[in-house]
PDB file of C-alpha atoms and ligand atoms in Angstrom:
ATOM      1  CA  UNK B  26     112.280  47.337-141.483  1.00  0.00           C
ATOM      2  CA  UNK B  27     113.762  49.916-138.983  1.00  0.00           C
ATOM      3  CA  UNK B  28     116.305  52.821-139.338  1.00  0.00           C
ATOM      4  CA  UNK B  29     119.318  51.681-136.935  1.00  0.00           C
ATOM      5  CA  UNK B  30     122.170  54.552-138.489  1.00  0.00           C
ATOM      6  CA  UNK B  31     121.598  58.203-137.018  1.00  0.00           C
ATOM      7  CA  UNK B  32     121.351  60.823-138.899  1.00  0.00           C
ATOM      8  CA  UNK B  33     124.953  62.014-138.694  1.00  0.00           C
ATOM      9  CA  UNK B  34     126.225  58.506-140.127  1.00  0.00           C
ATOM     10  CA  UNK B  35     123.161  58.890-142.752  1.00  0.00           C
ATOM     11  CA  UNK B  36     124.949  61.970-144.215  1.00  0.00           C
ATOM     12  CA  UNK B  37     128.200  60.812-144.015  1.00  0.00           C
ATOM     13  CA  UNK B  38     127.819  57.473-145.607  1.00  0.00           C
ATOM     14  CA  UNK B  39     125.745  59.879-147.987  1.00  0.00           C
ATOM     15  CA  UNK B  40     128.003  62.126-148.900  1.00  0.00           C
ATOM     16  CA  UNK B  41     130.627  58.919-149.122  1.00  0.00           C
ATOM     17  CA  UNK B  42     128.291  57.584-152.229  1.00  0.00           C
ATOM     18  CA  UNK B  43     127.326  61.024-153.502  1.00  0.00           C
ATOM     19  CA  UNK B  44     131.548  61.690-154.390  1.00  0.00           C
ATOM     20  CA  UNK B  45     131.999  58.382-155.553  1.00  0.00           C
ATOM     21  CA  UNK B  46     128.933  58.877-157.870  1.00  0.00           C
ATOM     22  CA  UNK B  47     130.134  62.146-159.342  1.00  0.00           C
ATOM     23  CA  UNK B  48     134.316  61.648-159.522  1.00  0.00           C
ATOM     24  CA  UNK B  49     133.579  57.852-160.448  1.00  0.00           C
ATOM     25  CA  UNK B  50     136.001  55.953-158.027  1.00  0.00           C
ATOM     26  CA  UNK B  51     135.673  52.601-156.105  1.00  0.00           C
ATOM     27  CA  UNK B  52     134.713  52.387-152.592  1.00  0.00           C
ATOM     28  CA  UNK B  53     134.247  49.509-150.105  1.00  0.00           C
ATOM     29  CA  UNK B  54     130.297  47.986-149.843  1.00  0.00           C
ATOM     30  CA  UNK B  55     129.127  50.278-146.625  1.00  0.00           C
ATOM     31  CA  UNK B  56     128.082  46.960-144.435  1.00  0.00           C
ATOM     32  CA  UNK B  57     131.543  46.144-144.493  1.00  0.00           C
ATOM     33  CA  UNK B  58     131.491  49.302-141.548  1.00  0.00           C
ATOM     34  CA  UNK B  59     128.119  48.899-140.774  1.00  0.00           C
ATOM     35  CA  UNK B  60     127.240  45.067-140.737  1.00  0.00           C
ATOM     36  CA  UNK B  61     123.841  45.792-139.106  1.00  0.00           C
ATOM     37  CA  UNK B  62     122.957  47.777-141.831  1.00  0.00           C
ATOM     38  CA  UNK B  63     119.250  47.527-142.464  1.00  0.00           C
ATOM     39  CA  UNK B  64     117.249  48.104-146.040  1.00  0.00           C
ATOM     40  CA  UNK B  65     115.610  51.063-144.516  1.00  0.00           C
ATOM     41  CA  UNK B  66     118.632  52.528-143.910  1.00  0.00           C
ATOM     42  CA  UNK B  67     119.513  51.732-147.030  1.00  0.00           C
ATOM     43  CA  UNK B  68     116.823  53.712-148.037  1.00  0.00           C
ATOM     44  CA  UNK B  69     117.736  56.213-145.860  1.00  0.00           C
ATOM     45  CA  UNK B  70     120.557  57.444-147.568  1.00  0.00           C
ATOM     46  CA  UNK B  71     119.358  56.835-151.045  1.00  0.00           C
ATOM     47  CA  UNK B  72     117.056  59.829-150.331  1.00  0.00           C
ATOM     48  CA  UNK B  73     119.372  61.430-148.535  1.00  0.00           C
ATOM     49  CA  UNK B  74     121.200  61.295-151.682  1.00  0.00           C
ATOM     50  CA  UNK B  75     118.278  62.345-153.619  1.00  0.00           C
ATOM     51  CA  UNK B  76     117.651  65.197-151.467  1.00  0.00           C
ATOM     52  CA  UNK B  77     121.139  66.727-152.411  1.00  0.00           C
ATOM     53  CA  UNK B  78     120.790  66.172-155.935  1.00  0.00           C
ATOM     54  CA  UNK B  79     117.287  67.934-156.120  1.00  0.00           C
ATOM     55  CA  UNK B  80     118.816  70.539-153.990  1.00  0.00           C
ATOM     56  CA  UNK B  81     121.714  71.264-156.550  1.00  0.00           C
ATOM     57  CA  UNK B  82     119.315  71.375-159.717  1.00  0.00           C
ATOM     58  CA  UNK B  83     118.654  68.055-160.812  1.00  0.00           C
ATOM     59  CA  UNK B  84     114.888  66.858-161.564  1.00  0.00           C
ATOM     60  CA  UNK B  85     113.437  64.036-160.810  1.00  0.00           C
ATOM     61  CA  UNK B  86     111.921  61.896-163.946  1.00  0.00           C
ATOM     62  CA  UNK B  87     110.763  58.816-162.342  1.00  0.00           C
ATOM     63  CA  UNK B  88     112.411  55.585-160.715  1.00  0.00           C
ATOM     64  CA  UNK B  89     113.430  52.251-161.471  1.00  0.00           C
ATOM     65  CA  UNK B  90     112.568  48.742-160.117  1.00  0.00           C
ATOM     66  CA  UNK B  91     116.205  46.995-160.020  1.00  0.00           C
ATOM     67  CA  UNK B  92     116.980  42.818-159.479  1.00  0.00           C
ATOM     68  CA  UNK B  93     113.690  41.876-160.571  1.00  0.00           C
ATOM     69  CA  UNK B  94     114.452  39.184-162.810  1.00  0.00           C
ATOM     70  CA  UNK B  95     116.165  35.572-161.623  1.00  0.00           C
ATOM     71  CA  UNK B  96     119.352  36.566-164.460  1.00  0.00           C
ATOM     72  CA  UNK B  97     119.761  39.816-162.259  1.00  0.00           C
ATOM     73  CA  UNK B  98     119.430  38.321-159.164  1.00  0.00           C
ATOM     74  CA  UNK B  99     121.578  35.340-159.860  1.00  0.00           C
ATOM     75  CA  UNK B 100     124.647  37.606-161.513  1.00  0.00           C
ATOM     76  CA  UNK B 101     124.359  40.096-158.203  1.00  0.00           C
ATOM     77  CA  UNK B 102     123.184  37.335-155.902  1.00  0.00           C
ATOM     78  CA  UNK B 103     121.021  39.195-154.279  1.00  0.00           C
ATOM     79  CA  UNK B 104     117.183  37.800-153.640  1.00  0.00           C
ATOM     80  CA  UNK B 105     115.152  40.667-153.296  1.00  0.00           C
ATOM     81  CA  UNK B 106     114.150  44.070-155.792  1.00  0.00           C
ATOM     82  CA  UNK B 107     115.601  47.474-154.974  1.00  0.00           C
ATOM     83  CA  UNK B 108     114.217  50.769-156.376  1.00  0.00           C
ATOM     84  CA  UNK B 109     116.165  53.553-157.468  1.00  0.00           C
ATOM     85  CA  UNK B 110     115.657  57.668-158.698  1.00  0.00           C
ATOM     86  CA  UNK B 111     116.184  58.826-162.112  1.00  0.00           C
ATOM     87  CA  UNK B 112     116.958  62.639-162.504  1.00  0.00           C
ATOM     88  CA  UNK B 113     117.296  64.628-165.699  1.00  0.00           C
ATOM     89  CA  UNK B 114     121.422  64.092-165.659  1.00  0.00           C
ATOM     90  CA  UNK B 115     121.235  60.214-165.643  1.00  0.00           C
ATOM     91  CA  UNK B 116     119.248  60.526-168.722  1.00  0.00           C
ATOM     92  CA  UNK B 117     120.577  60.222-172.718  1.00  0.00           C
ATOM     93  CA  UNK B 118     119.287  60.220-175.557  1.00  0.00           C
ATOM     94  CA  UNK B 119     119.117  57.524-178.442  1.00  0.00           C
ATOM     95  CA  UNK B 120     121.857  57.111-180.360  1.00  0.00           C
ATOM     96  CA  UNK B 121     124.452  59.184-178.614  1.00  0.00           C
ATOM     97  CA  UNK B 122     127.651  58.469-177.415  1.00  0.00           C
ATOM     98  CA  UNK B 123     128.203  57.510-173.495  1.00  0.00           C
ATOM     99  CA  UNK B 124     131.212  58.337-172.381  1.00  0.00           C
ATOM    100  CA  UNK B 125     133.118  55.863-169.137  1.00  0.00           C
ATOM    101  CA  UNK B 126     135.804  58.263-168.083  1.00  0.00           C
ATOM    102  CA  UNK B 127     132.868  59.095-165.573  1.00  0.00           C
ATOM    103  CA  UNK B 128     131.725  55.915-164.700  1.00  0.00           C
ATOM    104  CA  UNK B 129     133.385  53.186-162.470  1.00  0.00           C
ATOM    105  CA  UNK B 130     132.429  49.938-164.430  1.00  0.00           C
ATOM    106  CA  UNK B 131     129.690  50.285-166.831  1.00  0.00           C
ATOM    107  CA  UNK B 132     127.463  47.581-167.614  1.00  0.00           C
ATOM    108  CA  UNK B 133     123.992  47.829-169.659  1.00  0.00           C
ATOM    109  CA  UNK B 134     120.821  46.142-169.935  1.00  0.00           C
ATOM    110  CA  UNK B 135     117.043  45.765-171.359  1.00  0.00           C
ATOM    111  CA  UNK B 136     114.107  47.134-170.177  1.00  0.00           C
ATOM    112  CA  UNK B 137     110.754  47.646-170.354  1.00  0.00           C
ATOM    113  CA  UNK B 138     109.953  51.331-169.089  1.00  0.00           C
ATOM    114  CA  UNK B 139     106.356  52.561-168.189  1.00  0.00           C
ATOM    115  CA  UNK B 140     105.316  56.201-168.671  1.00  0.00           C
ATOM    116  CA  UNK B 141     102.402  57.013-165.954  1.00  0.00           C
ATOM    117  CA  UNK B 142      99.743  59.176-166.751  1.00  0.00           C
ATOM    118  CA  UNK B 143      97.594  58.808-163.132  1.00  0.00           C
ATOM    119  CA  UNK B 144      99.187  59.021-159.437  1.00  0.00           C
ATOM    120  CA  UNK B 145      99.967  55.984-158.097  1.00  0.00           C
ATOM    121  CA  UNK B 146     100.430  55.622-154.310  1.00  0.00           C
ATOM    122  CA  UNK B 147      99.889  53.941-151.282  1.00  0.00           C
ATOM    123  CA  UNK B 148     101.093  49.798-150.617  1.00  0.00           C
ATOM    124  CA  UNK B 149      98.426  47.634-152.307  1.00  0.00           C
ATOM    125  CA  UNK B 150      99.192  48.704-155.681  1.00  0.00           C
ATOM    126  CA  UNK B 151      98.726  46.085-158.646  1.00  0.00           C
ATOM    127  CA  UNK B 152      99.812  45.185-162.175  1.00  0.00           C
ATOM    128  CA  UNK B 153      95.843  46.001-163.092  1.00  0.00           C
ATOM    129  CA  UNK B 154      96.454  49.195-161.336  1.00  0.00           C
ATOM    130  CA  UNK B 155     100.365  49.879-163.185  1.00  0.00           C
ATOM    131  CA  UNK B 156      98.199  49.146-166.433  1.00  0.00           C
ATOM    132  CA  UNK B 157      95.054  51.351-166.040  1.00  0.00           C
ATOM    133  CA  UNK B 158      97.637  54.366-164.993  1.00  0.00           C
ATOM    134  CA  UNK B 159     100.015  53.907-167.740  1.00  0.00           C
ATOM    135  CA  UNK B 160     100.123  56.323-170.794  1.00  0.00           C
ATOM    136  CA  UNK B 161     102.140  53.835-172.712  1.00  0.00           C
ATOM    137  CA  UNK B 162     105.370  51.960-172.348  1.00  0.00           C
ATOM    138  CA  UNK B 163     108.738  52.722-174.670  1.00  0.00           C
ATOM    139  CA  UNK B 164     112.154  50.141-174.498  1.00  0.00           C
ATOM    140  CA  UNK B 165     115.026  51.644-172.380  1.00  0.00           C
ATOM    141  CA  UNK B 166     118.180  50.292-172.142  1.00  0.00           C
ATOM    142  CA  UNK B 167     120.153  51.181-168.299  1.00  0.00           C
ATOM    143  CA  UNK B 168     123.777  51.846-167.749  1.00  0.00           C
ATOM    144  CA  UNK B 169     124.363  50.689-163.795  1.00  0.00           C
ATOM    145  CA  UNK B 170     127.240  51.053-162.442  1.00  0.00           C
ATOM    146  CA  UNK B 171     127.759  50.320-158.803  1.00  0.00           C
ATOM    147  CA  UNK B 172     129.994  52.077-157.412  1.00  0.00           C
ATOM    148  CA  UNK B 173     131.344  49.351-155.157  1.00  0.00           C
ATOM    149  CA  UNK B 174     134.669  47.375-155.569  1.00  0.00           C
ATOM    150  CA  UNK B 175     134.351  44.649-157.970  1.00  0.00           C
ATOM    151  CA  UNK B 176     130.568  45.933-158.803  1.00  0.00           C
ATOM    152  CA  UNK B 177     130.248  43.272-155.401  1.00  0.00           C
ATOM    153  CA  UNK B 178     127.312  44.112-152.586  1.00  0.00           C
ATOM    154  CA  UNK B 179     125.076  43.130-150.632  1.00  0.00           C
ATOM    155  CA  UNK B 180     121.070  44.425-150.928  1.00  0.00           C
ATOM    156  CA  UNK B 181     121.253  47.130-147.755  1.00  0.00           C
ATOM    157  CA  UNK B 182     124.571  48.653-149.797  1.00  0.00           C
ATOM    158  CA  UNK B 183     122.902  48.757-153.297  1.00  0.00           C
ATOM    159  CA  UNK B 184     120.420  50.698-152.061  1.00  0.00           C
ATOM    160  CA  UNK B 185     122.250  53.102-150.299  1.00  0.00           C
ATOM    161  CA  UNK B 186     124.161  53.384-153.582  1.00  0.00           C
ATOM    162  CA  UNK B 187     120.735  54.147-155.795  1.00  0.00           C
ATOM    163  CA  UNK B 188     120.883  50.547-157.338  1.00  0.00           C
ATOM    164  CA  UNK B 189     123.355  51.158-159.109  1.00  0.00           C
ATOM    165  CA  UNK B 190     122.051  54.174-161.138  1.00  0.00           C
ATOM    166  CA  UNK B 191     124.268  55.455-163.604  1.00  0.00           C
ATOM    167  CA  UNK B 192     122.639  56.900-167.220  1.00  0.00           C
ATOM    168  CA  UNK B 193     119.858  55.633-168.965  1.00  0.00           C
ATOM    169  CA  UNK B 194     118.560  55.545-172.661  1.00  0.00           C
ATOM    170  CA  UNK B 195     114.768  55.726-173.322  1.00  0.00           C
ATOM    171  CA  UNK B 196     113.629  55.336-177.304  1.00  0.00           C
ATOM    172  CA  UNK B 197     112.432  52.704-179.759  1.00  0.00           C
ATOM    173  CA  UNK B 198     108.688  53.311-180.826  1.00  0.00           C
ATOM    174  CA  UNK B 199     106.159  53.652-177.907  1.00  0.00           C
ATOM    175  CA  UNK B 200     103.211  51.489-177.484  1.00  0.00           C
ATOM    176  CA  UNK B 201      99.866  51.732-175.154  1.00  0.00           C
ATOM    177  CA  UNK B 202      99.518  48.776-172.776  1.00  0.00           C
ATOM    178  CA  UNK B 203      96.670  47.429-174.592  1.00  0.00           C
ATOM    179  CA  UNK B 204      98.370  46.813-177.826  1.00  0.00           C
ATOM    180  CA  UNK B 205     100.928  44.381-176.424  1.00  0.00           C
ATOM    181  CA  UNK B 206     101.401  41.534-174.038  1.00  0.00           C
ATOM    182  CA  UNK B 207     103.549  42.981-171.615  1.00  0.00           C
ATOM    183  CA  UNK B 208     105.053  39.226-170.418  1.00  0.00           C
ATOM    184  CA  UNK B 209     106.107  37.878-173.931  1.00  0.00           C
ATOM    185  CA  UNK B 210     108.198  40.956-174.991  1.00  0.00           C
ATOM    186  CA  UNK B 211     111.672  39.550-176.677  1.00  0.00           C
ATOM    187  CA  UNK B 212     114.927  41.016-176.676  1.00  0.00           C
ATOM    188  CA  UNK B 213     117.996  40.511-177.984  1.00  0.00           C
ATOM    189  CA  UNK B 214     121.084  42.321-176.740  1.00  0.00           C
ATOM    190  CA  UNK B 215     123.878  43.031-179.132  1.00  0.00           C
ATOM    191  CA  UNK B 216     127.338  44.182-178.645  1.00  0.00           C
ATOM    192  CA  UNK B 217     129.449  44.855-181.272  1.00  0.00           C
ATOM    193  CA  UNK B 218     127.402  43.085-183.650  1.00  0.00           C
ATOM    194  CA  UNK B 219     127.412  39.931-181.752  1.00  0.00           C
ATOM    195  CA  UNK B 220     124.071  38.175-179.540  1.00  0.00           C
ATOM    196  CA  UNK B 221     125.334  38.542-176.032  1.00  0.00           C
ATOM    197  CA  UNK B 222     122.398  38.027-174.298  1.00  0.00           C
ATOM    198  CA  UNK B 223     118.388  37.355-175.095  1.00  0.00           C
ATOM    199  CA  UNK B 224     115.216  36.941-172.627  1.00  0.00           C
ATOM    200  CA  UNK B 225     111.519  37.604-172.752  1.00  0.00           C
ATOM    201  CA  UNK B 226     109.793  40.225-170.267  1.00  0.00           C
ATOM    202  CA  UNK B 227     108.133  38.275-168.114  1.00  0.00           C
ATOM    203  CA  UNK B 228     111.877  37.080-166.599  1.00  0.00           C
ATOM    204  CA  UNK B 229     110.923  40.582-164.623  1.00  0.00           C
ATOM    205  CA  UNK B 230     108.488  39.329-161.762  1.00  0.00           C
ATOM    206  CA  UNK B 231     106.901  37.063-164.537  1.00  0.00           C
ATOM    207  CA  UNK B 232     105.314  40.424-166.288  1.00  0.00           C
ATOM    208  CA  UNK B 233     106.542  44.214-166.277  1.00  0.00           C
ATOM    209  CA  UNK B 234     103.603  45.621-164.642  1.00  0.00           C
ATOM    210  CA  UNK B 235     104.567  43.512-161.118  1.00  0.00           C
ATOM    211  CA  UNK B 236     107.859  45.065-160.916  1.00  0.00           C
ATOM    212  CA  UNK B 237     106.014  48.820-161.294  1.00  0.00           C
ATOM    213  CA  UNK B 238     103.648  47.789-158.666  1.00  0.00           C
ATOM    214  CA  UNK B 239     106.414  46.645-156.667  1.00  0.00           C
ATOM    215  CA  UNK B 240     107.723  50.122-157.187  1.00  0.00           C
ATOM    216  CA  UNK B 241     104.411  52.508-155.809  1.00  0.00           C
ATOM    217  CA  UNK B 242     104.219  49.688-152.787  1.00  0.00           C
ATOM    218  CA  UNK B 243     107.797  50.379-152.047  1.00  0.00           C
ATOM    219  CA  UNK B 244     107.725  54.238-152.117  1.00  0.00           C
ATOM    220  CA  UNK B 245     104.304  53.607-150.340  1.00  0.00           C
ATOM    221  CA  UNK B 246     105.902  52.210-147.595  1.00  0.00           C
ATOM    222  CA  UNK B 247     108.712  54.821-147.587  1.00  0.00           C
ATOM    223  CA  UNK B 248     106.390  57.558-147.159  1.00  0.00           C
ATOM    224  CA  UNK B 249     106.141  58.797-151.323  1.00  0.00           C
ATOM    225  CA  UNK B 250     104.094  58.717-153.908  1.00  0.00           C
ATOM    226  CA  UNK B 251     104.745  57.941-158.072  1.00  0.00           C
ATOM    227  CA  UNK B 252     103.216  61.225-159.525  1.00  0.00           C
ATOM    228  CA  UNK B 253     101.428  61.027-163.351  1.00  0.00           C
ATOM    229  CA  UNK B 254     104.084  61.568-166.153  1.00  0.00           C
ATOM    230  CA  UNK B 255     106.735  59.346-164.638  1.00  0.00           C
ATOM    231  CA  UNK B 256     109.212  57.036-166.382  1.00  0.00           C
ATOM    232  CA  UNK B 257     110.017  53.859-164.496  1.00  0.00           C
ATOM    233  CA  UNK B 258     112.097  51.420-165.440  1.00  0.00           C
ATOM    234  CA  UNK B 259     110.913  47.438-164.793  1.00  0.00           C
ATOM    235  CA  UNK B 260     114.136  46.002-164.140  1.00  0.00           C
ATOM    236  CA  UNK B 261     117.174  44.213-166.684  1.00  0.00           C
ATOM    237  CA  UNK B 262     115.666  41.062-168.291  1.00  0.00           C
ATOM    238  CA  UNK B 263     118.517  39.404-169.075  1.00  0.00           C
ATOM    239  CA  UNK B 264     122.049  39.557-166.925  1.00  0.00           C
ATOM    240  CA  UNK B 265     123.852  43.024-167.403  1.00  0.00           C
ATOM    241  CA  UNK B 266     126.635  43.181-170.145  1.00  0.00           C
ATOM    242  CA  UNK B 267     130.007  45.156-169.242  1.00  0.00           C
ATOM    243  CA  UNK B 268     130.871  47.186-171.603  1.00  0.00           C
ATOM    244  CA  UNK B 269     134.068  49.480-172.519  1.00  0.00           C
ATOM    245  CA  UNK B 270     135.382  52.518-174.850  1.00  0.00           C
ATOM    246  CA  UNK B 271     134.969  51.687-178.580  1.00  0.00           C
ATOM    247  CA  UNK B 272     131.808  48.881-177.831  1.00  0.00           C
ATOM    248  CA  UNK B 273     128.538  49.265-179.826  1.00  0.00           C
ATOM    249  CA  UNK B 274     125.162  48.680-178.117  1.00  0.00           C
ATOM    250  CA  UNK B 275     122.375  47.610-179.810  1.00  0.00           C
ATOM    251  CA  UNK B 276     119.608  46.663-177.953  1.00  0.00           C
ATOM    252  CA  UNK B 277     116.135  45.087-180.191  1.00  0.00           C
ATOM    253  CA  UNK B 278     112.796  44.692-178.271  1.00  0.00           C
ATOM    254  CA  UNK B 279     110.047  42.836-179.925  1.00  0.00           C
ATOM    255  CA  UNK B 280     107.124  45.340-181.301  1.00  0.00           C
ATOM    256  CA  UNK B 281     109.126  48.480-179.394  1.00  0.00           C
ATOM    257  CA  UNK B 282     111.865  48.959-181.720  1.00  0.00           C
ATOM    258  CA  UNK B 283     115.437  49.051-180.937  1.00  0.00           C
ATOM    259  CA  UNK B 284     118.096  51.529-179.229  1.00  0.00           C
ATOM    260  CA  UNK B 285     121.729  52.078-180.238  1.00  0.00           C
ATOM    261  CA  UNK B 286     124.359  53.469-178.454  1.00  0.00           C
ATOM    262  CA  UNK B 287     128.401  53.657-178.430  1.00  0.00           C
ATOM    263  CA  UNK B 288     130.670  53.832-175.370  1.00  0.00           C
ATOM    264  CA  UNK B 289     133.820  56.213-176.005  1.00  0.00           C
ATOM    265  CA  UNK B 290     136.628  56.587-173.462  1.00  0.00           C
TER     266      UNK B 290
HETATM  267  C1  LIG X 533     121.699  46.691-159.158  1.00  0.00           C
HETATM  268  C2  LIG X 533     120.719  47.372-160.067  1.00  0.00           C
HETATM  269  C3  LIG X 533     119.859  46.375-160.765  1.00  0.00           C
HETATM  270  C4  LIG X 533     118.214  45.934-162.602  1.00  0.00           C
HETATM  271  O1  LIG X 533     117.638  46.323-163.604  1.00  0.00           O
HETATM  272  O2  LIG X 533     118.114  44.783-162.180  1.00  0.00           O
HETATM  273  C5  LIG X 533     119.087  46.907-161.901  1.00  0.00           C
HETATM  274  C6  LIG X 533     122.855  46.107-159.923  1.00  0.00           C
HETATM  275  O3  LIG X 533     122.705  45.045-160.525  1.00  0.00           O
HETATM  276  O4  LIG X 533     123.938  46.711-159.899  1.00  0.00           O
HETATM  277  O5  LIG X 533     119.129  48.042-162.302  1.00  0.00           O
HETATM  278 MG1  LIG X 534     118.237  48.174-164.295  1.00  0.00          MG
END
């Protein structure tokens, strides 16, 4: 990996994703300009992006391993995981109402989220290690949107656009690592009282824990750490589910409980 955009393009291709983040409006995938685009620039201005935000107030609350499971990778067609921040103003709580007059196109899925109670850093992180640092795990459900035309990119543009990270729901019942088996969680994802999609955890890097791992190696690499007491996200399990004003959300995890949510205009 290598950082080919200077830093004046960094902050304007920045500050391009930062307004279509907060006033919710389409804009072309940024390789279309830059076709030589790396991942680490990618990176680049993700936390050049995350920089601003911390700047103007908001906290950060963990991250979130993203395209870790085949149905993810498949529906995006993308090969490879991405990570992404979480701050305070992503996050909602259970059974409250999201509204999409400030989101592009909304789409939700499952997952798995891990609550650290131990620093984790440096590259050769494992799922043993994710485990013995983990206070216990709760369900989450994610609401990406990607603020790209036709939610269409390539890898080196998700990134730059914080894979996708739009709001996220944490809840259900919380459990410690030891009293489940992280790669044969089920879920089932409703909408509107209808199955629209089902999977088992270990569709995300065949268990959980990986994707976590994936996510300390990652920062690792880019020069950060995952401090105790944060909440990361393992990735969808199943293909994301658009979703519009008036739809109900009801996502059930095996042995974690379930979360609810509605989408109004
Ligand atoms: C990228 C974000 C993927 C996940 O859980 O796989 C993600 C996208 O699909 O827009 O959050
Ligand atoms: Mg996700």
């Amino acid at each position: 990996m290598s950082i080919t955009l200077n830093r004046e393009e960094i902050v304007r291709l920045c500050e391009r994703v930062e307004g279509a983040q907060t006033r919710a409006y389409e804009i072309p995938k940024l390789t279309n300009e830059h076709p030589n685009m790396t991942v680490e620039d990618g990176y680049a201005i993700q936390f050049e992006l995350k920089r601003r935000f911390l700047e103007q107030g908001h906290k950060l609350i963990g991250w979130k391993a993203g395209l870790t499971s085949k149905q993810k990778m498949r529906q995006m067609g993308v090969d490879k995981p991405s990570i992404g921040f979480l701050t305070d103003k992503m996050a909602r709580p259970e059974n409250s109402v999201i509204t999409t007059s400030d989101l592009v196109h909304p789409r939700v899925e499952c997952e798995v989220a891990f609550v650290t109670k131990e620093t984790l850093s440096g590259t050769a992180c494992t799922a043993a290690d994710v485990l013995a640092a983990t206070d216990y795990v709760i369900p989450a459900v994610e609401v990406i949107d990607s603020r790209y035309e036709k939610f269409k990119f390539d890898l080196e543009s998700v990134i730059a656009d914080n894979s996708s990270s739009a709001r996220y729901v944490g809840g259900g019942r919380s459990r410690r690592v030891d009293e489940l088996d992280l790669k044969t969680i089920g879920v089932v994802l409703e909408k509107n009282g209808e199955i629209v999609e089902m999977g088992a955890s270990a569709e995300v890097l065949g268990d959980p824990a990986e994707a976590v791992a994936m996510v300390v190696n990652l920062l690792g690499e880019l020069g950060e750490e995952l401090p105790a007491g944060s909440f990361v996200m393992s990735g969808g399990i199943t293909a994301a589910v658009a979703v519009e004003p008036g739809d109900n959300i009801i996502a059930r995890f095996q042995d974690l409980g379930s979360i609810s949510i509605k989408f109004e205009e």
